[in-house]
Structures are given as C-alpha cells and as structure tokens.
Coordinates of C-alpha atoms in Angstrom, one line a residue:
M1 CA 0.0 0.0 0.0
S2 CA 1.5 3.3 -1.0
A3 CA 2.5 6.1 1.3
V4 CA 0.3 9.2 1.7
P5 CA 1.6 12.9 1.8
S6 CA 1.6 14.4 5.3
A7 CA 3.0 17.5 7.0
G8 CA 6.4 16.9 8.7
L9 CA 6.5 16.7 12.5
A10 CA 8.6 19.8 12.8
E11 CA 6.1 21.9 10.8
S12 CA 3.1 20.6 12.7
I13 CA 4.7 21.3 16.1
N14 CA 5.8 24.8 15.0
A15 CA 2.2 25.6 14.0
T16 CA 0.8 24.2 17.2
L17 CA 3.2 26.2 19.4
A18 CA 2.4 29.3 17.5
D19 CA -1.3 28.8 18.0
L20 CA -0.8 28.1 21.7
L21 CA 1.4 31.2 22.2
D22 CA -1.3 33.2 20.4
Q23 CA -4.1 31.9 22.6
D24 CA -2.5 31.9 26.0
P25 CA -0.4 34.8 27.2
R26 CA 0.9 32.7 30.1
L27 CA 2.6 30.3 27.8
L28 CA 6.3 30.7 26.9
L29 CA 9.0 28.6 25.3
L30 CA 12.5 28.0 26.8
G31 CA 15.5 26.2 25.5
E32 CA 19.0 26.3 24.0
D33 CA 19.1 28.2 20.7
I34 CA 15.3 28.1 20.2
G35 CA 15.0 31.9 19.7
R36 CA 17.5 33.4 17.2
L37 CA 18.3 30.0 15.7
G38 CA 14.9 28.5 15.9
G39 CA 16.2 25.3 17.6
V40 CA 18.7 22.8 16.4
F41 CA 16.0 21.3 14.1
R42 CA 14.3 24.6 13.5
V43 CA 11.1 23.5 15.2
T44 CA 10.7 27.0 16.7
R45 CA 11.8 28.9 13.7
G46 CA 10.1 32.3 13.4
L47 CA 8.4 32.2 16.8
R48 CA 10.8 34.6 18.5
E49 CA 10.2 37.2 15.7
R50 CA 6.5 36.8 16.1
F51 CA 6.1 36.6 19.9
G52 CA 9.2 38.3 21.2
A53 CA 12.3 37.3 23.2
D54 CA 10.4 37.3 26.5
R55 CA 8.1 34.5 25.4
V56 CA 10.6 32.5 23.2
R57 CA 13.7 32.5 25.4
D58 CA 17.2 31.3 24.6
S59 CA 18.5 29.6 27.7
L60 CA 22.0 28.8 29.1
L61 CA 23.7 25.7 27.8
A62 CA 22.6 23.8 30.9
E63 CA 19.6 21.4 30.9
S64 CA 19.2 21.5 34.7
T65 CA 18.7 25.3 34.6
I66 CA 16.1 25.0 31.7
V67 CA 13.9 22.7 33.7
G68 CA 14.7 24.4 37.0
Q69 CA 13.6 27.7 35.7
A70 CA 10.5 26.1 34.2
V71 CA 9.5 24.6 37.6
G72 CA 9.6 28.1 39.1
M73 CA 7.7 29.6 36.2
A74 CA 5.0 26.9 36.5
L75 CA 4.6 27.5 40.2
S76 CA 4.1 31.2 39.5
G77 CA 1.2 30.5 37.1
L78 CA 3.1 30.5 33.8
V79 CA 2.9 27.6 31.3
P80 CA 6.5 26.9 30.2
V81 CA 7.2 24.6 27.3
C82 CA 10.9 23.6 27.3
E83 CA 13.1 22.1 24.6
I84 CA 16.0 19.8 25.3
Q85 CA 18.2 19.6 22.2
F86 CA 18.6 15.8 22.2
D87 CA 17.3 13.1 24.6
G88 CA 20.9 12.1 25.5
F89 CA 21.3 15.6 27.0
T90 CA 18.3 15.1 29.3
Y91 CA 20.2 13.5 32.2
P92 CA 21.4 16.7 33.9
A93 CA 17.7 17.6 34.2
V94 CA 16.5 14.4 35.8
N95 CA 16.8 15.8 39.3
Q96 CA 14.6 18.7 38.5
L97 CA 12.0 16.6 36.7
V98 CA 11.9 13.7 39.1
T99 CA 12.5 15.2 42.5
Q100 CA 10.8 18.5 41.9
A101 CA 8.4 18.8 39.0
A102 CA 6.9 15.3 39.4
R103 CA 6.2 15.9 43.1
L104 CA 4.8 19.4 43.2
G105 CA 1.1 18.5 43.3
A106 CA 1.5 15.9 46.0
R107 CA 3.9 18.1 48.0
W108 CA 1.1 20.7 48.4
N109 CA -1.7 18.2 48.8
G110 CA -3.1 19.0 45.4
R111 CA -3.5 22.7 46.1
V112 CA -1.1 23.5 43.2
S113 CA -1.2 22.0 39.7
P114 CA 1.6 23.6 37.7
S115 CA 1.6 22.8 33.9
L116 CA 5.0 22.1 32.5
V117 CA 6.0 20.5 29.2
V118 CA 9.4 19.3 28.2
R119 CA 9.9 18.6 24.5
I120 CA 12.8 16.2 23.6
P121 CA 14.0 15.2 20.1
T122 CA 14.6 11.4 20.2
G123 CA 15.7 8.4 18.3
G124 CA 18.0 7.5 15.5
G125 CA 18.0 7.0 11.8
F126 CA 19.6 10.4 10.9
R127 CA 23.3 9.5 11.3
G128 CA 23.7 11.2 14.6
V129 CA 26.4 10.2 17.1
E130 CA 26.0 9.0 20.7
H131 CA 23.9 11.3 22.9
H132 CA 22.0 12.4 19.8
S133 CA 20.2 9.2 18.8
E134 CA 19.0 7.6 22.1
S135 CA 15.5 6.5 23.1
N136 CA 15.3 6.9 26.9
E137 CA 11.5 7.3 27.3
A138 CA 11.3 4.4 29.7
L139 CA 13.4 6.4 32.2
F140 CA 10.7 9.0 32.8
A141 CA 7.8 6.6 32.2
R142 CA 8.4 4.8 35.5
F143 CA 8.2 7.9 37.7
P144 CA 4.8 8.8 39.2
G145 CA 3.7 12.3 38.5
I146 CA 5.3 12.5 35.0
S147 CA 3.3 11.8 31.8
V148 CA 5.3 10.7 28.8
A149 CA 4.1 10.8 25.1
C150 CA 5.8 9.9 21.8
P151 CA 3.7 10.8 18.7
S152 CA 4.3 9.3 15.3
T153 CA 2.4 11.9 13.3
G154 CA 2.0 15.7 13.3
E155 CA -1.7 15.3 14.1
D156 CA -0.9 13.4 17.3
A157 CA 1.8 15.8 18.2
D158 CA -0.7 18.6 17.9
Q159 CA -3.3 16.8 20.1
I160 CA -0.7 15.8 22.7
L161 CA 0.7 19.3 23.0
R162 CA -2.7 20.9 23.4
Y163 CA -3.7 18.5 26.1
A164 CA -0.3 18.6 27.8
V165 CA -0.4 22.4 28.5
T166 CA -3.7 22.0 30.3
L167 CA -2.8 18.9 32.4
G168 CA -1.5 20.7 35.5
S169 CA 1.4 18.3 35.9
P170 CA 4.7 17.7 34.0
V171 CA 4.6 16.1 30.5
V172 CA 7.6 14.9 28.6
M173 CA 7.0 14.7 24.9
Y174 CA 9.5 12.8 22.8
E175 CA 9.7 13.9 19.2
P176 CA 11.2 11.3 16.7
I177 CA 13.9 13.2 14.9
R178 CA 13.6 11.2 11.7
L179 CA 10.0 12.2 11.4
Y180 CA 10.7 15.9 11.7
F181 CA 10.9 16.5 7.9
R182 CA 9.3 13.3 6.5
R183 CA 6.6 14.2 4.1
S184 CA 4.9 10.9 3.6
S185 CA 3.8 8.0 5.8
P186 CA 2.2 4.6 5.3
V187 CA -1.6 4.5 5.1
R188 CA -3.3 4.3 8.5
D189 CA -6.8 4.2 9.8
T190 CA -8.2 7.5 11.0
E191 CA -10.3 6.2 13.8
P192 CA -9.9 8.8 16.7
P193 CA -8.6 7.7 20.1
R194 CA -11.1 7.4 23.0
S195 CA -9.5 10.0 25.1
P196 CA -6.5 12.5 25.0
T197 CA -4.2 9.8 26.4
A198 CA -5.6 6.8 24.7
A199 CA -3.8 4.7 22.1
R200 CA -4.9 4.7 18.5
V201 CA -5.6 1.6 16.4
V202 CA -4.1 2.6 13.2
R203 CA -4.6 -0.6 11.3
R204 CA -7.3 -3.3 11.9
G205 CA -6.4 -6.9 11.6
R206 CA -7.3 -10.4 12.9
D207 CA -4.1 -12.5 13.1
L208 CA -1.7 -10.6 15.4
T209 CA -1.4 -7.3 17.3
I210 CA 1.7 -5.1 17.1
A211 CA 1.9 -2.5 19.8
T212 CA 4.3 0.3 19.1
F213 CA 5.0 4.0 19.3
G214 CA 7.2 6.8 17.8
A215 CA 9.1 6.7 14.5
V216 CA 9.1 2.9 14.2
T217 CA 5.3 2.9 13.9
H218 CA 6.0 3.8 10.2
E219 CA 8.1 0.7 9.8
V220 CA 5.5 -1.4 11.6
L221 CA 2.7 -0.2 9.3
E222 CA 4.9 -0.8 6.2
A223 CA 5.6 -4.3 7.3
A224 CA 1.9 -4.9 8.1
H225 CA 0.8 -3.7 4.7
G226 CA 3.5 -5.8 3.1
L227 CA 2.4 -9.0 4.8
S228 CA -1.3 -8.6 3.8
P229 CA -3.3 -10.5 2.8
D230 CA -1.4 -13.6 3.9
V231 CA -1.1 -12.3 7.5
D232 CA -3.6 -9.7 8.7
V233 CA -1.8 -7.5 11.3
E234 CA -3.5 -5.1 13.7
V235 CA -1.3 -2.1 14.7
V236 CA -1.8 -0.1 17.9
D237 CA 0.0 3.2 18.1
L238 CA 0.4 3.8 21.9
R239 CA 1.1 7.5 21.5
W240 CA 1.5 7.7 25.3
V241 CA 3.8 5.4 27.3
A242 CA 2.9 6.9 30.7
P243 CA 0.1 6.4 31.3
L244 CA -0.1 3.3 29.2
D245 CA -3.5 2.6 27.6
M246 CA -3.6 -1.1 28.3
E247 CA -7.3 -1.3 27.7
T248 CA -6.8 -0.7 24.0
V249 CA -4.0 -3.2 23.8
L250 CA -5.9 -5.9 25.7
D251 CA -9.0 -5.3 23.5
S252 CA -6.8 -5.8 20.4
V253 CA -5.2 -9.0 21.8
A254 CA -8.6 -10.4 22.6
R255 CA -9.4 -10.1 18.9
T256 CA -6.1 -11.4 17.5
G257 CA -4.8 -13.7 20.2
R258 CA -1.1 -12.7 19.6
L259 CA 1.0 -9.7 20.6
L260 CA 4.3 -8.4 19.4
V261 CA 5.7 -5.2 20.9
V262 CA 8.1 -3.2 18.8
H263 CA 10.1 -0.1 20.0
E264 CA 13.3 1.7 19.4
G265 CA 14.6 1.9 23.0
V266 CA 16.6 -0.9 24.5
K267 CA 14.6 -4.1 25.1
D268 CA 15.7 -4.6 28.7
V269 CA 13.4 -3.1 31.3
G270 CA 11.6 -1.1 28.6
I271 CA 8.1 -0.2 27.6
G272 CA 7.7 -3.6 25.9
A273 CA 8.5 -5.4 29.1
E274 CA 5.8 -3.6 30.9
I275 CA 3.2 -4.3 28.2
A276 CA 4.2 -7.9 28.0
A277 CA 3.8 -8.3 31.8
S278 CA 0.4 -6.6 31.8
V279 CA -0.9 -8.8 29.0
A280 CA 0.4 -11.9 30.8
E281 CA -1.4 -10.7 33.9
Y282 CA -4.7 -9.6 32.5
G283 CA -5.0 -11.1 29.0
F284 CA -3.4 -14.5 29.3
D285 CA -6.6 -16.4 28.4
A286 CA -6.8 -14.6 25.1
L287 CA -3.3 -15.5 24.0
R288 CA -2.6 -18.2 21.4
G289 CA 1.1 -18.0 21.8
P290 CA 3.8 -16.2 23.9
V291 CA 4.1 -12.4 23.8
R292 CA 7.2 -11.3 22.0
R293 CA 9.3 -8.1 22.0
L294 CA 11.4 -6.7 19.1
A295 CA 13.8 -4.0 20.2
P296 CA 17.6 -3.3 20.2
G297 CA 19.7 -5.3 22.6
R298 CA 21.3 -3.8 25.7
R299 CA 24.1 -1.7 24.2
A300 CA 25.0 1.9 23.5
Y301 CA 23.8 3.5 20.3
P302 CA 26.6 2.8 17.7
P303 CA 28.4 5.2 15.4
A304 CA 26.5 6.5 12.4
N305 CA 27.9 4.0 9.9
F306 CA 26.5 1.1 12.0
E307 CA 23.1 2.4 13.0
R308 CA 21.3 0.3 10.4
D309 CA 22.5 -2.8 12.4
Y310 CA 21.0 -1.3 15.6
L311 CA 17.6 0.0 14.5
I312 CA 14.6 -2.3 13.8
D313 CA 13.7 -2.4 10.1
V314 CA 10.8 -3.5 8.1
Q315 CA 12.2 -7.0 7.2
E316 CA 12.9 -7.8 10.9
I317 CA 9.3 -7.0 11.8
K318 CA 8.0 -9.1 8.9
D319 CA 10.2 -12.1 9.9
E320 CA 9.1 -11.8 13.6
V321 CA 5.4 -11.8 12.6
L322 CA 5.9 -14.8 10.4
V323 CA 7.6 -16.8 13.1
M324 CA 4.7 -15.9 15.5
T325 CA 2.0 -16.9 13.0
K326 CA 3.4 -20.0 11.3

C-alpha cells in the first residue's frame, strides 16, 4: 500500500506552538538556541520574531537550569514549554524533573497544579552520534507524576501538546527526529482515540497485534501492509507510554490472540517489558502464543555507519510476525 503525503512533524509542532502562544499569554518557550536560531532542528523557527524574546527565550547551555527555571515559572502560574536539544542531553535535568516537577502536586496536597511540558527530540535514523540518537523514554515513564508521550504523526503531536499544556502536571513529549521532515507516511486508519491519552488503532487486523509508538510505527505499518493478505496484522500506536493505555492493547489482543511489541529503545526493562507483563497478567486467556518483543539489545547506540544494524527495520518486523503466526 502506497504512502500518503503528510506534514512533517517539525512543521506541525511549530504551527501548534504558534497557536498556543497566540491563545494563552501565560505560555512561553524556553531552551537552547530556540529563539534566534529556531532550535537545532528549526522547530521553533520564526516564533521569536512573532512573539518576542520574553516568550521565546534562549537559555543557558545547561539542561538543569532549563527545567529548574520552568518549575519556578510553572509555580508562579506561567505555562513553560521547554526544549532539550537531544534526549541524550536530558540526564542533567533528571533531578529537576523527578524530585521537583513530578512531586509538586503531592507536595502541596493538590493545592497547586503547575503545567510544565518538556519537548525532547529522540531516536536514531539520521546518522547522529551517541547522545544524539538515544531513546530513553522508559526512564521517565516509570516515575509517578510524570506523563510521557511519543507521537508518530503531526496530528498526534498537535493533540498531545494541546492536552499537555492543560494537564496541570509535567509532561515529557519525545519527538522522533527522523520524522521531523518526513513528508509521507504509510496509510493508516483515521479512527480517533477514545481520550486524549488513549492509544490509537491505526490498522485493523485479525491474526496478530503489534503495539508500538514513535518513529518505528512507520516501519511497523509498512511491514503490516507488506504481509497482507497472507497475514492480517492489527497495529496499535500507543502515543503515550505513561500512562499506558492497556485497555486498547488488551482489547486488540482479545481479537487477535497474539501480541508483538516493537520499540526503538533498548529491550531490557523497557516499555515492551511492561506491556508484556500486563498482558500476561490480565489477558493470558486470550493468547494463542507467547508475547514477543522486538527491540535493540542492551548496548549503546553505535556510530552512524553502524546504526542500520541497531535499528529495527521492516524486514525484521515481517520475519518476527511470520515466526509468530506460522
């Protein structure tokens, strides 16, 4: 099935941020080089010129201060949307996110509900080096008080951002770098999600469910279309990994009887492990075979010339599905 034209992720996020800035005077952007330069991937291009340096703020080269400032801004009633240049640069801000931002609501017994969004470019496939191609979403997904999203389309990025700035608690949104400027995507069903944090069934099928999220959703859909009609694969785009919409996953597994989880982050102690455990716990009777996970092994992201050997590709997904359905 052929690809369909679509707006790139960067263009969609830029338009959404512009609209949010226009609608809410409390909202501001904060990050390294996001103002004059427009961000390392130009996602915020033109926003400083339109809304001014007070609302599109270039920060110091220190991720801890970006999120630290944002925590104070959120407590004062502002709605900061931060940008971290790459997910491998997020670690200096873990303290501010986990020990401060995630606990603010509970610390004041629910009397404060500060909204704070942290945008993080993520993933490989663009010949980046280490610290530029990581997928560390599982790190923040395990901490109570932090919501974590990873859209695979500009439409979902728009919906996630609009919901995130109203949530009243911190949201980390991972943005797949290799989708920033991609102008086409495999055909997908347009059925809307049940709720702002629900997963989306992007392809209906009867033989096997694949749960996935982020950039690799495109490879999963391509593989699913390529296997049809011999194997009819249902694809669930999780969109959010914290909270996980297990209801949609379990409903899908009840229809197909099989589950494969595909993600770009390391397999060990990852999102796939949590999904597999939940399905084993709550959907075991529906399974016709063991749940399987397809993800990179536990090793650092390799140099650019070897990233194809690290990332999950369409053929690997097809091979795994065929093994599970033979």
